[in-house]
């Protein structure tokens, strides 16, 4: 490796050999991942690592290792994806304390996996859901908007904070009547609501989810079915809200009753409405941000928690849109 004047070598020693094994990963794979991401070289001997690289990258690698070790000391199991998140978050802002994000348990699923925020925006989002009655989560696909909202809803139901969960989406392609699709109404709307069912079944056992659905404790329905109702003591999630019309959005927001919480999620870069139908989500973003008690949380590609290629795909489309507008 070519040596530069600003190169620095740092030695870090960790005390707990059992945690060190988890930190370093099998065959030091975690160290290799951190080295590749930060542009430093990392070697290990026993419970000590040696970091070599320019000062900025060296400092970043140290920060990542120290904070991941601290998470392990707090009994948080660090997985390869967590390393990706840590690199991304600390590259953006090295003053962030990962413990304040990763140790905030939103919900523990039936499979005993823990759902936690993975970025500052996700942490802001779940805090907003705790503290506000109406929360908008706006940003690209894969940022955890719907999944975290679902986890918060199931958590609220299990704690007795609400008596039911209402999950809704616009069924844009088929229109409000859904008339031309074959089958009964459940079969007609199912393809549009399937992502909500998928998230729900990730949270709880299939049998329990099915029972709650049959009892009406959990309701999944297209937004057209919300008309004329008042939803009290409910946790309501409106997903894919960029595809609501202005009239639908107003109708939905005025359904919210006492002791209810609503979370509205959407991606304003993926609107499927006809050109002559303005998005209700964009309209609310423009007119409701000043109302006390309503919180808007905005996500970006840095919050994407899917495959790393998803972030690159989003960036490519953003670059194309920037060229068109330029």
PDB file of C-alpha atoms in Angstrom:
ATOM      1  CA  UNK A   1       0.000   0.000   0.000  1.00  0.00           C
ATOM      2  CA  UNK A   2       1.373   3.408  -0.956  1.00  0.00           C
ATOM      3  CA  UNK A   3       2.140   5.519   2.098  1.00  0.00           C
ATOM      4  CA  UNK A   4       0.913   9.126   2.277  1.00  0.00           C
ATOM      5  CA  UNK A   5       1.954  11.899   4.623  1.00  0.00           C
ATOM      6  CA  UNK A   6      -1.460  11.968   6.294  1.00  0.00           C
ATOM      7  CA  UNK A   7      -1.546   8.186   6.837  1.00  0.00           C
ATOM      8  CA  UNK A   8      -1.955   7.072  10.402  1.00  0.00           C
ATOM      9  CA  UNK A   9      -1.683   3.745  12.207  1.00  0.00           C
ATOM     10  CA  UNK A  10      -3.861   3.134  15.257  1.00  0.00           C
ATOM     11  CA  UNK A  11      -4.006   0.243  17.695  1.00  0.00           C
ATOM     12  CA  UNK A  12      -7.318  -0.632  19.383  1.00  0.00           C
ATOM     13  CA  UNK A  13      -7.573  -3.273  22.105  1.00  0.00           C
ATOM     14  CA  UNK A  14     -10.873  -4.758  23.302  1.00  0.00           C
ATOM     15  CA  UNK A  15     -11.158  -6.444  26.691  1.00  0.00           C
ATOM     16  CA  UNK A  16     -13.850  -9.123  26.286  1.00  0.00           C
ATOM     17  CA  UNK A  17     -12.559 -11.912  24.066  1.00  0.00           C
ATOM     18  CA  UNK A  18     -16.064 -13.377  23.548  1.00  0.00           C
ATOM     19  CA  UNK A  19     -17.403 -10.049  22.284  1.00  0.00           C
ATOM     20  CA  UNK A  20     -14.274  -9.613  20.170  1.00  0.00           C
ATOM     21  CA  UNK A  21     -15.107 -12.795  18.255  1.00  0.00           C
ATOM     22  CA  UNK A  22     -18.547 -11.383  17.467  1.00  0.00           C
ATOM     23  CA  UNK A  23     -17.109  -7.976  16.577  1.00  0.00           C
ATOM     24  CA  UNK A  24     -14.450  -9.337  14.250  1.00  0.00           C
ATOM     25  CA  UNK A  25     -16.810 -11.883  12.652  1.00  0.00           C
ATOM     26  CA  UNK A  26     -16.061 -15.317  11.289  1.00  0.00           C
ATOM     27  CA  UNK A  27     -12.621 -15.242   9.667  1.00  0.00           C
ATOM     28  CA  UNK A  28     -12.531 -11.505  10.463  1.00  0.00           C
ATOM     29  CA  UNK A  29     -15.226 -10.893   7.855  1.00  0.00           C
ATOM     30  CA  UNK A  30     -16.665  -7.939   9.773  1.00  0.00           C
ATOM     31  CA  UNK A  31     -13.253  -6.281   9.888  1.00  0.00           C
ATOM     32  CA  UNK A  32     -12.852  -6.819   6.141  1.00  0.00           C
ATOM     33  CA  UNK A  33     -16.275  -5.269   5.550  1.00  0.00           C
ATOM     34  CA  UNK A  34     -15.350  -2.185   7.612  1.00  0.00           C
ATOM     35  CA  UNK A  35     -11.962  -1.910   5.894  1.00  0.00           C
ATOM     36  CA  UNK A  36     -13.527  -2.089   2.424  1.00  0.00           C
ATOM     37  CA  UNK A  37     -16.180   0.480   3.332  1.00  0.00           C
ATOM     38  CA  UNK A  38     -13.789   3.010   4.860  1.00  0.00           C
ATOM     39  CA  UNK A  39     -10.720   2.521   2.654  1.00  0.00           C
ATOM     40  CA  UNK A  40      -8.355   1.565   5.463  1.00  0.00           C
ATOM     41  CA  UNK A  41      -6.467  -1.651   6.084  1.00  0.00           C
ATOM     42  CA  UNK A  42      -7.295  -3.544   9.274  1.00  0.00           C
ATOM     43  CA  UNK A  43      -5.334  -6.434  10.736  1.00  0.00           C
ATOM     44  CA  UNK A  44      -6.062  -8.292  13.949  1.00  0.00           C
ATOM     45  CA  UNK A  45      -3.925 -10.059  16.529  1.00  0.00           C
ATOM     46  CA  UNK A  46      -5.702 -11.559  19.510  1.00  0.00           C
ATOM     47  CA  UNK A  47      -8.122  -8.962  20.855  1.00  0.00           C
ATOM     48  CA  UNK A  48      -6.285  -6.069  19.189  1.00  0.00           C
ATOM     49  CA  UNK A  49      -6.812  -4.455  15.801  1.00  0.00           C
ATOM     50  CA  UNK A  50      -4.356  -2.328  13.861  1.00  0.00           C
ATOM     51  CA  UNK A  51      -5.877   0.280  11.559  1.00  0.00           C
ATOM     52  CA  UNK A  52      -3.826   1.951   8.832  1.00  0.00           C
ATOM     53  CA  UNK A  53      -5.070   4.642   6.481  1.00  0.00           C
ATOM     54  CA  UNK A  54      -5.513   8.377   6.081  1.00  0.00           C
ATOM     55  CA  UNK A  55      -6.533  10.251   9.217  1.00  0.00           C
ATOM     56  CA  UNK A  56     -10.177  10.794   8.305  1.00  0.00           C
ATOM     57  CA  UNK A  57     -10.793   7.179   7.278  1.00  0.00           C
ATOM     58  CA  UNK A  58      -8.792   5.927  10.260  1.00  0.00           C
ATOM     59  CA  UNK A  59     -10.927   7.962  12.645  1.00  0.00           C
ATOM     60  CA  UNK A  60     -14.115   6.683  10.998  1.00  0.00           C
ATOM     61  CA  UNK A  61     -13.015   3.037  11.258  1.00  0.00           C
ATOM     62  CA  UNK A  62     -12.126   3.527  14.934  1.00  0.00           C
ATOM     63  CA  UNK A  63     -15.500   5.108  15.623  1.00  0.00           C
ATOM     64  CA  UNK A  64     -17.353   2.258  13.902  1.00  0.00           C
ATOM     65  CA  UNK A  65     -15.439  -0.432  15.801  1.00  0.00           C
ATOM     66  CA  UNK A  66     -15.793   1.263  19.176  1.00  0.00           C
ATOM     67  CA  UNK A  67     -19.510   1.847  18.755  1.00  0.00           C
ATOM     68  CA  UNK A  68     -20.203  -1.677  17.481  1.00  0.00           C
ATOM     69  CA  UNK A  69     -18.286  -3.080  20.448  1.00  0.00           C
ATOM     70  CA  UNK A  70     -20.373  -0.902  22.754  1.00  0.00           C
ATOM     71  CA  UNK A  71     -23.543  -2.328  21.187  1.00  0.00           C
ATOM     72  CA  UNK A  72     -22.270  -5.848  21.811  1.00  0.00           C
ATOM     73  CA  UNK A  73     -21.546  -4.959  25.444  1.00  0.00           C
ATOM     74  CA  UNK A  74     -25.178  -3.897  25.704  1.00  0.00           C
ATOM     75  CA  UNK A  75     -26.244  -7.345  24.425  1.00  0.00           C
ATOM     76  CA  UNK A  76     -27.208  -6.108  20.968  1.00  0.00           C
ATOM     77  CA  UNK A  77     -26.288  -8.815  18.408  1.00  0.00           C
ATOM     78  CA  UNK A  78     -24.392  -7.172  15.550  1.00  0.00           C
ATOM     79  CA  UNK A  79     -25.214  -8.632  12.135  1.00  0.00           C
ATOM     80  CA  UNK A  80     -23.489  -7.860   8.802  1.00  0.00           C
ATOM     81  CA  UNK A  81     -26.335  -5.515   7.824  1.00  0.00           C
ATOM     82  CA  UNK A  82     -25.803  -3.580  11.051  1.00  0.00           C
ATOM     83  CA  UNK A  83     -22.232  -2.918   9.974  1.00  0.00           C
ATOM     84  CA  UNK A  84     -23.495  -1.475   6.690  1.00  0.00           C
ATOM     85  CA  UNK A  85     -25.905   0.778   8.610  1.00  0.00           C
ATOM     86  CA  UNK A  86     -23.179   1.833  11.058  1.00  0.00           C
ATOM     87  CA  UNK A  87     -20.798   2.764   8.257  1.00  0.00           C
ATOM     88  CA  UNK A  88     -23.476   4.749   6.457  1.00  0.00           C
ATOM     89  CA  UNK A  89     -24.738   6.571   9.549  1.00  0.00           C
ATOM     90  CA  UNK A  90     -21.330   7.440  10.997  1.00  0.00           C
ATOM     91  CA  UNK A  91     -19.976   8.480   7.583  1.00  0.00           C
ATOM     92  CA  UNK A  92     -22.794  11.039   7.446  1.00  0.00           C
ATOM     93  CA  UNK A  93     -22.346  12.258  11.029  1.00  0.00           C
ATOM     94  CA  UNK A  94     -19.569  10.962  13.284  1.00  0.00           C
ATOM     95  CA  UNK A  95     -21.186  12.475  16.405  1.00  0.00           C
ATOM     96  CA  UNK A  96     -24.162  10.081  16.303  1.00  0.00           C
ATOM     97  CA  UNK A  97     -24.428   7.579  19.150  1.00  0.00           C
ATOM     98  CA  UNK A  98     -25.495   4.264  17.612  1.00  0.00           C
ATOM     99  CA  UNK A  99     -26.774   3.024  20.971  1.00  0.00           C
ATOM    100  CA  UNK A 100     -29.452   5.730  20.997  1.00  0.00           C
ATOM    101  CA  UNK A 101     -30.732   4.319  17.677  1.00  0.00           C
ATOM    102  CA  UNK A 102     -30.080   0.575  17.679  1.00  0.00           C
ATOM    103  CA  UNK A 103     -31.039  -0.075  21.318  1.00  0.00           C
ATOM    104  CA  UNK A 104     -34.490   1.473  20.905  1.00  0.00           C
ATOM    105  CA  UNK A 105     -36.599  -1.680  20.702  1.00  0.00           C
ATOM    106  CA  UNK A 106     -39.783  -1.072  18.748  1.00  0.00           C
ATOM    107  CA  UNK A 107     -41.144  -4.612  18.849  1.00  0.00           C
ATOM    108  CA  UNK A 108     -40.039  -8.216  19.343  1.00  0.00           C
ATOM    109  CA  UNK A 109     -41.654 -10.487  16.772  1.00  0.00           C
ATOM    110  CA  UNK A 110     -43.066 -13.972  17.319  1.00  0.00           C
ATOM    111  CA  UNK A 111     -39.792 -15.314  15.920  1.00  0.00           C
ATOM    112  CA  UNK A 112     -37.955 -13.438  18.717  1.00  0.00           C
ATOM    113  CA  UNK A 113     -36.278 -11.069  16.293  1.00  0.00           C
ATOM    114  CA  UNK A 114     -36.022  -7.475  17.471  1.00  0.00           C
ATOM    115  CA  UNK A 115     -37.251  -4.620  15.314  1.00  0.00           C
ATOM    116  CA  UNK A 116     -35.197  -1.480  15.902  1.00  0.00           C
ATOM    117  CA  UNK A 117     -34.476   1.715  13.946  1.00  0.00           C
ATOM    118  CA  UNK A 118     -31.389   1.619  11.735  1.00  0.00           C
ATOM    119  CA  UNK A 119     -30.814   5.306  10.979  1.00  0.00           C
ATOM    120  CA  UNK A 120     -31.361   8.722  12.575  1.00  0.00           C
ATOM    121  CA  UNK A 121     -34.425   9.295  10.349  1.00  0.00           C
ATOM    122  CA  UNK A 122     -35.935   5.969  11.425  1.00  0.00           C
ATOM    123  CA  UNK A 123     -35.307   6.878  15.074  1.00  0.00           C
ATOM    124  CA  UNK A 124     -36.957  10.285  14.519  1.00  0.00           C
ATOM    125  CA  UNK A 125     -39.882   8.483  12.859  1.00  0.00           C
ATOM    126  CA  UNK A 126     -40.643   6.086  15.702  1.00  0.00           C
ATOM    127  CA  UNK A 127     -40.233   8.877  18.270  1.00  0.00           C
ATOM    128  CA  UNK A 128     -42.696  10.933  16.236  1.00  0.00           C
ATOM    129  CA  UNK A 129     -45.187   8.044  16.203  1.00  0.00           C
ATOM    130  CA  UNK A 130     -44.896   7.815  19.980  1.00  0.00           C
ATOM    131  CA  UNK A 131     -45.442  11.526  20.504  1.00  0.00           C
ATOM    132  CA  UNK A 132     -47.802  12.704  17.734  1.00  0.00           C
ATOM    133  CA  UNK A 133     -51.311  11.618  16.753  1.00  0.00           C
ATOM    134  CA  UNK A 134     -50.715  12.102  13.018  1.00  0.00           C
ATOM    135  CA  UNK A 135     -47.341  11.315  11.447  1.00  0.00           C
ATOM    136  CA  UNK A 136     -46.324  11.453   7.794  1.00  0.00           C
ATOM    137  CA  UNK A 137     -43.351   9.347   6.681  1.00  0.00           C
ATOM    138  CA  UNK A 138     -42.212  10.470   3.228  1.00  0.00           C
ATOM    139  CA  UNK A 139     -39.306   9.005   1.280  1.00  0.00           C
ATOM    140  CA  UNK A 140     -38.100   6.337  -1.155  1.00  0.00           C
ATOM    141  CA  UNK A 141     -38.924   2.655  -1.085  1.00  0.00           C
ATOM    142  CA  UNK A 142     -36.983   0.472   1.307  1.00  0.00           C
ATOM    143  CA  UNK A 143     -36.569   3.041   4.092  1.00  0.00           C
ATOM    144  CA  UNK A 144     -38.739   1.110   6.558  1.00  0.00           C
ATOM    145  CA  UNK A 145     -41.671   3.547   6.593  1.00  0.00           C
ATOM    146  CA  UNK A 146     -44.453   0.957   6.464  1.00  0.00           C
ATOM    147  CA  UNK A 147     -42.608  -1.801   8.325  1.00  0.00           C
ATOM    148  CA  UNK A 148     -41.779   0.364  11.343  1.00  0.00           C
ATOM    149  CA  UNK A 149     -45.292   1.814  11.394  1.00  0.00           C
ATOM    150  CA  UNK A 150     -46.676  -1.733  11.403  1.00  0.00           C
ATOM    151  CA  UNK A 151     -44.355  -2.708  14.257  1.00  0.00           C
ATOM    152  CA  UNK A 152     -45.492   0.316  16.269  1.00  0.00           C
ATOM    153  CA  UNK A 153     -49.146  -0.575  15.551  1.00  0.00           C
ATOM    154  CA  UNK A 154     -48.782  -4.203  16.654  1.00  0.00           C
ATOM    155  CA  UNK A 155     -46.855  -3.059  19.734  1.00  0.00           C
ATOM    156  CA  UNK A 156     -49.635  -0.588  20.632  1.00  0.00           C
ATOM    157  CA  UNK A 157     -52.274  -3.312  20.207  1.00  0.00           C
ATOM    158  CA  UNK A 158     -50.346  -5.831  22.320  1.00  0.00           C
ATOM    159  CA  UNK A 159     -49.944  -3.248  25.097  1.00  0.00           C
ATOM    160  CA  UNK A 160     -53.649  -2.385  25.048  1.00  0.00           C
ATOM    161  CA  UNK A 161     -53.020   1.208  23.942  1.00  0.00           C
ATOM    162  CA  UNK A 162     -55.513   0.766  21.087  1.00  0.00           C
ATOM    163  CA  UNK A 163     -58.296  -1.749  20.510  1.00  0.00           C
ATOM    164  CA  UNK A 164     -57.740  -2.284  16.784  1.00  0.00           C
ATOM    165  CA  UNK A 165     -55.444  -1.739  13.830  1.00  0.00           C
ATOM    166  CA  UNK A 166     -56.718  -0.421  10.507  1.00  0.00           C
ATOM    167  CA  UNK A 167     -54.442  -0.826   7.481  1.00  0.00           C
ATOM    168  CA  UNK A 168     -55.371   0.826   4.224  1.00  0.00           C
ATOM    169  CA  UNK A 169     -53.968   1.589   0.770  1.00  0.00           C
ATOM    170  CA  UNK A 170     -55.310   3.129  -2.426  1.00  0.00           C
ATOM    171  CA  UNK A 171     -55.971   0.587  -5.178  1.00  0.00           C
ATOM    172  CA  UNK A 172     -54.989   2.963  -7.945  1.00  0.00           C
ATOM    173  CA  UNK A 173     -54.707   0.762 -10.999  1.00  0.00           C
ATOM    174  CA  UNK A 174     -58.207  -0.695 -10.581  1.00  0.00           C
ATOM    175  CA  UNK A 175     -59.919   2.486  -9.511  1.00  0.00           C
ATOM    176  CA  UNK A 176     -62.297   2.731  -6.577  1.00  0.00           C
ATOM    177  CA  UNK A 177     -64.859   0.227  -7.864  1.00  0.00           C
ATOM    178  CA  UNK A 178     -62.373  -2.583  -8.642  1.00  0.00           C
ATOM    179  CA  UNK A 179     -65.133  -3.816 -10.878  1.00  0.00           C
ATOM    180  CA  UNK A 180     -63.282  -5.415 -13.762  1.00  0.00           C
ATOM    181  CA  UNK A 181     -61.214  -7.778 -11.611  1.00  0.00           C
ATOM    182  CA  UNK A 182     -62.515 -11.362 -11.255  1.00  0.00           C
ATOM    183  CA  UNK A 183     -63.712 -12.809  -7.948  1.00  0.00           C
ATOM    184  CA  UNK A 184     -65.336 -11.434  -4.808  1.00  0.00           C
ATOM    185  CA  UNK A 185     -64.271  -8.153  -3.203  1.00  0.00           C
ATOM    186  CA  UNK A 186     -61.572  -9.805  -1.052  1.00  0.00           C
ATOM    187  CA  UNK A 187     -60.011 -11.398  -4.126  1.00  0.00           C
ATOM    188  CA  UNK A 188     -60.215  -8.110  -6.023  1.00  0.00           C
ATOM    189  CA  UNK A 189     -58.390  -5.985  -3.460  1.00  0.00           C
ATOM    190  CA  UNK A 190     -55.965  -8.617  -2.166  1.00  0.00           C
ATOM    191  CA  UNK A 191     -53.151  -7.925  -4.691  1.00  0.00           C
ATOM    192  CA  UNK A 192     -53.055  -4.259  -3.635  1.00  0.00           C
ATOM    193  CA  UNK A 193     -53.075  -5.011   0.089  1.00  0.00           C
ATOM    194  CA  UNK A 194     -50.658  -7.948   0.010  1.00  0.00           C
ATOM    195  CA  UNK A 195     -47.621  -5.899   1.193  1.00  0.00           C
ATOM    196  CA  UNK A 196     -49.546  -4.977   4.357  1.00  0.00           C
ATOM    197  CA  UNK A 197     -50.379  -8.629   5.029  1.00  0.00           C
ATOM    198  CA  UNK A 198     -46.728  -9.561   4.466  1.00  0.00           C
ATOM    199  CA  UNK A 199     -45.523  -7.023   7.023  1.00  0.00           C
ATOM    200  CA  UNK A 200     -48.213  -8.124   9.500  1.00  0.00           C
ATOM    201  CA  UNK A 201     -47.232 -11.795   9.214  1.00  0.00           C
ATOM    202  CA  UNK A 202     -43.625 -10.811   9.865  1.00  0.00           C
ATOM    203  CA  UNK A 203     -44.718  -9.399  13.232  1.00  0.00           C
ATOM    204  CA  UNK A 204     -46.910 -12.186  14.598  1.00  0.00           C
ATOM    205  CA  UNK A 205     -47.712 -15.837  14.053  1.00  0.00           C
ATOM    206  CA  UNK A 206     -49.908 -16.572  11.060  1.00  0.00           C
ATOM    207  CA  UNK A 207     -52.618 -18.211  13.205  1.00  0.00           C
ATOM    208  CA  UNK A 208     -52.848 -15.233  15.565  1.00  0.00           C
ATOM    209  CA  UNK A 209     -52.885 -12.710  12.718  1.00  0.00           C
ATOM    210  CA  UNK A 210     -55.630 -14.697  10.940  1.00  0.00           C
ATOM    211  CA  UNK A 211     -57.733 -14.829  14.117  1.00  0.00           C
ATOM    212  CA  UNK A 212     -57.411 -11.075  14.707  1.00  0.00           C
ATOM    213  CA  UNK A 213     -58.319 -10.422  11.070  1.00  0.00           C
ATOM    214  CA  UNK A 214     -61.408 -12.638  11.366  1.00  0.00           C
ATOM    215  CA  UNK A 215     -62.452 -10.857  14.575  1.00  0.00           C
ATOM    216  CA  UNK A 216     -62.005  -7.431  12.967  1.00  0.00           C
ATOM    217  CA  UNK A 217     -59.375  -6.430  15.523  1.00  0.00           C
ATOM    218  CA  UNK A 218     -57.083  -5.978  12.536  1.00  0.00           C
ATOM    219  CA  UNK A 219     -58.719  -4.658   9.393  1.00  0.00           C
ATOM    220  CA  UNK A 220     -57.099  -4.404   5.970  1.00  0.00           C
ATOM    221  CA  UNK A 221     -59.070  -2.502   3.359  1.00  0.00           C
ATOM    222  CA  UNK A 222     -58.676  -0.142   0.395  1.00  0.00           C
ATOM    223  CA  UNK A 223     -59.025   3.543   1.241  1.00  0.00           C
ATOM    224  CA  UNK A 224     -62.421   3.772  -0.508  1.00  0.00           C
ATOM    225  CA  UNK A 225     -63.816   1.666   2.368  1.00  0.00           C
ATOM    226  CA  UNK A 226     -62.921   4.381   4.921  1.00  0.00           C
ATOM    227  CA  UNK A 227     -65.589   6.771   3.675  1.00  0.00           C
ATOM    228  CA  UNK A 228     -68.293   7.704   6.194  1.00  0.00           C
ATOM    229  CA  UNK A 229     -66.561   6.117   9.181  1.00  0.00           C
ATOM    230  CA  UNK A 230     -65.130   7.484  12.428  1.00  0.00           C
ATOM    231  CA  UNK A 231     -62.178   5.480  13.694  1.00  0.00           C
ATOM    232  CA  UNK A 232     -61.881   5.668  17.495  1.00  0.00           C
ATOM    233  CA  UNK A 233     -59.334   3.849  19.678  1.00  0.00           C
ATOM    234  CA  UNK A 234     -57.441   2.742  16.568  1.00  0.00           C
ATOM    235  CA  UNK A 235     -53.954   2.694  15.102  1.00  0.00           C
ATOM    236  CA  UNK A 236     -54.437   3.524  11.430  1.00  0.00           C
ATOM    237  CA  UNK A 237     -51.811   3.175   8.706  1.00  0.00           C
ATOM    238  CA  UNK A 238     -52.328   4.631   5.242  1.00  0.00           C
ATOM    239  CA  UNK A 239     -49.683   3.155   2.958  1.00  0.00           C
ATOM    240  CA  UNK A 240     -48.716   4.287  -0.565  1.00  0.00           C
ATOM    241  CA  UNK A 241     -50.363   7.620   0.223  1.00  0.00           C
ATOM    242  CA  UNK A 242     -48.773   9.299  -2.811  1.00  0.00           C
ATOM    243  CA  UNK A 243     -51.486   7.530  -4.828  1.00  0.00           C
ATOM    244  CA  UNK A 244     -54.382   9.088  -2.918  1.00  0.00           C
ATOM    245  CA  UNK A 245     -56.216  11.936  -4.550  1.00  0.00           C
ATOM    246  CA  UNK A 246     -56.618  15.209  -2.657  1.00  0.00           C
ATOM    247  CA  UNK A 247     -60.234  14.249  -1.918  1.00  0.00           C
ATOM    248  CA  UNK A 248     -59.265  10.813  -0.602  1.00  0.00           C
ATOM    249  CA  UNK A 249     -56.578  12.250   1.651  1.00  0.00           C
ATOM    250  CA  UNK A 250     -58.966  14.810   3.145  1.00  0.00           C
ATOM    251  CA  UNK A 251     -61.561  12.073   3.656  1.00  0.00           C
ATOM    252  CA  UNK A 252     -59.023   9.822   5.372  1.00  0.00           C
ATOM    253  CA  UNK A 253     -57.609  12.477   7.698  1.00  0.00           C
ATOM    254  CA  UNK A 254     -61.089  13.470   8.840  1.00  0.00           C
ATOM    255  CA  UNK A 255     -61.939   9.848   9.802  1.00  0.00           C
ATOM    256  CA  UNK A 256     -59.591   9.928  12.799  1.00  0.00           C
ATOM    257  CA  UNK A 257     -61.460   9.766  16.114  1.00  0.00           C
ATOM    258  CA  UNK A 258     -60.651   9.820  19.833  1.00  0.00           C
ATOM    259  CA  UNK A 259     -57.624   7.930  21.169  1.00  0.00           C
ATOM    260  CA  UNK A 260     -56.491   7.167  17.635  1.00  0.00           C
ATOM    261  CA  UNK A 261     -53.148   7.486  15.916  1.00  0.00           C
ATOM    262  CA  UNK A 262     -52.582   7.698  12.172  1.00  0.00           C
ATOM    263  CA  UNK A 263     -49.389   7.105  10.222  1.00  0.00           C
ATOM    264  CA  UNK A 264     -49.351   8.045   6.553  1.00  0.00           C
ATOM    265  CA  UNK A 265     -46.509   6.761   4.380  1.00  0.00           C
ATOM    266  CA  UNK A 266     -45.568   7.381   0.784  1.00  0.00           C
ATOM    267  CA  UNK A 267     -42.954   8.087  -1.857  1.00  0.00           C
ATOM    268  CA  UNK A 268     -43.726  11.246  -3.815  1.00  0.00           C
ATOM    269  CA  UNK A 269     -41.327  10.175  -6.598  1.00  0.00           C
ATOM    270  CA  UNK A 270     -43.522   7.169  -7.482  1.00  0.00           C
ATOM    271  CA  UNK A 271     -46.991   8.554  -8.170  1.00  0.00           C
ATOM    272  CA  UNK A 272     -49.278   6.349 -10.281  1.00  0.00           C
ATOM    273  CA  UNK A 273     -52.241   8.725 -10.474  1.00  0.00           C
ATOM    274  CA  UNK A 274     -53.406  10.117 -13.832  1.00  0.00           C
ATOM    275  CA  UNK A 275     -51.711  13.400 -14.780  1.00  0.00           C
ATOM    276  CA  UNK A 276     -54.872  15.409 -14.089  1.00  0.00           C
ATOM    277  CA  UNK A 277     -55.180  14.063 -10.512  1.00  0.00           C
ATOM    278  CA  UNK A 278     -52.838  15.803  -8.046  1.00  0.00           C
ATOM    279  CA  UNK A 279     -51.431  13.652  -5.238  1.00  0.00           C
ATOM    280  CA  UNK A 280     -53.123  14.103  -1.878  1.00  0.00           C
ATOM    281  CA  UNK A 281     -49.792  13.425  -0.152  1.00  0.00           C
ATOM    282  CA  UNK A 282     -48.050  16.294  -1.920  1.00  0.00           C
ATOM    283  CA  UNK A 283     -50.937  18.591  -1.088  1.00  0.00           C
ATOM    284  CA  UNK A 284     -50.829  17.721   2.621  1.00  0.00           C
ATOM    285  CA  UNK A 285     -47.055  18.228   2.641  1.00  0.00           C
ATOM    286  CA  UNK A 286     -47.639  21.737   1.368  1.00  0.00           C
ATOM    287  CA  UNK A 287     -50.516  22.768   3.642  1.00  0.00           C
ATOM    288  CA  UNK A 288     -50.321  20.810   6.930  1.00  0.00           C
ATOM    289  CA  UNK A 289     -46.692  21.121   8.074  1.00  0.00           C
ATOM    290  CA  UNK A 290     -47.414  24.111  10.301  1.00  0.00           C
ATOM    291  CA  UNK A 291     -50.205  22.418  12.280  1.00  0.00           C
ATOM    292  CA  UNK A 292     -49.162  21.552  15.828  1.00  0.00           C
ATOM    293  CA  UNK A 293     -49.735  17.882  16.567  1.00  0.00           C
ATOM    294  CA  UNK A 294     -48.879  16.736  13.033  1.00  0.00           C
ATOM    295  CA  UNK A 295     -45.325  15.598  12.334  1.00  0.00           C
ATOM    296  CA  UNK A 296     -43.617  15.089   8.982  1.00  0.00           C
ATOM    297  CA  UNK A 297     -40.519  12.869   8.830  1.00  0.00           C
ATOM    298  CA  UNK A 298     -38.530  12.781   5.599  1.00  0.00           C
ATOM    299  CA  UNK A 299     -36.361   9.832   4.530  1.00  0.00           C
ATOM    300  CA  UNK A 300     -33.612   9.720   1.917  1.00  0.00           C
ATOM    301  CA  UNK A 301     -31.654   7.046   0.115  1.00  0.00           C
ATOM    302  CA  UNK A 302     -29.218   6.908   3.062  1.00  0.00           C
ATOM    303  CA  UNK A 303     -32.064   5.381   5.113  1.00  0.00           C
ATOM    304  CA  UNK A 304     -32.655   2.472   2.720  1.00  0.00           C
ATOM    305  CA  UNK A 305     -32.466  -0.804   4.638  1.00  0.00           C
ATOM    306  CA  UNK A 306     -32.832  -3.162   1.692  1.00  0.00           C
ATOM    307  CA  UNK A 307     -30.090  -4.553  -0.533  1.00  0.00           C
ATOM    308  CA  UNK A 308     -27.317  -1.986  -1.070  1.00  0.00           C
ATOM    309  CA  UNK A 309     -28.099  -1.980  -4.804  1.00  0.00           C
ATOM    310  CA  UNK A 310     -31.469  -0.377  -3.987  1.00  0.00           C
ATOM    311  CA  UNK A 311     -29.625   2.762  -2.829  1.00  0.00           C
ATOM    312  CA  UNK A 312     -27.604   2.829  -6.037  1.00  0.00           C
ATOM    313  CA  UNK A 313     -30.759   2.386  -8.131  1.00  0.00           C
ATOM    314  CA  UNK A 314     -32.435   5.300  -6.311  1.00  0.00           C
ATOM    315  CA  UNK A 315     -29.320   7.434  -6.888  1.00  0.00           C
ATOM    316  CA  UNK A 316     -29.301   6.585 -10.593  1.00  0.00           C
ATOM    317  CA  UNK A 317     -32.925   7.679 -10.979  1.00  0.00           C
ATOM    318  CA  UNK A 318     -32.273  10.857  -8.979  1.00  0.00           C
ATOM    319  CA  UNK A 319     -29.356  11.692 -11.286  1.00  0.00           C
ATOM    320  CA  UNK A 320     -31.539  11.107 -14.354  1.00  0.00           C
ATOM    321  CA  UNK A 321     -34.291  13.349 -12.957  1.00  0.00           C
ATOM    322  CA  UNK A 322     -31.728  16.048 -12.131  1.00  0.00           C
ATOM    323  CA  UNK A 323     -30.413  15.950 -15.714  1.00  0.00           C
ATOM    324  CA  UNK A 324     -33.953  16.268 -17.108  1.00  0.00           C
ATOM    325  CA  UNK A 325     -34.789  19.226 -14.880  1.00  0.00           C
ATOM    326  CA  UNK A 326     -31.416  20.815 -15.626  1.00  0.00           C
TER     327      UNK A 326
END
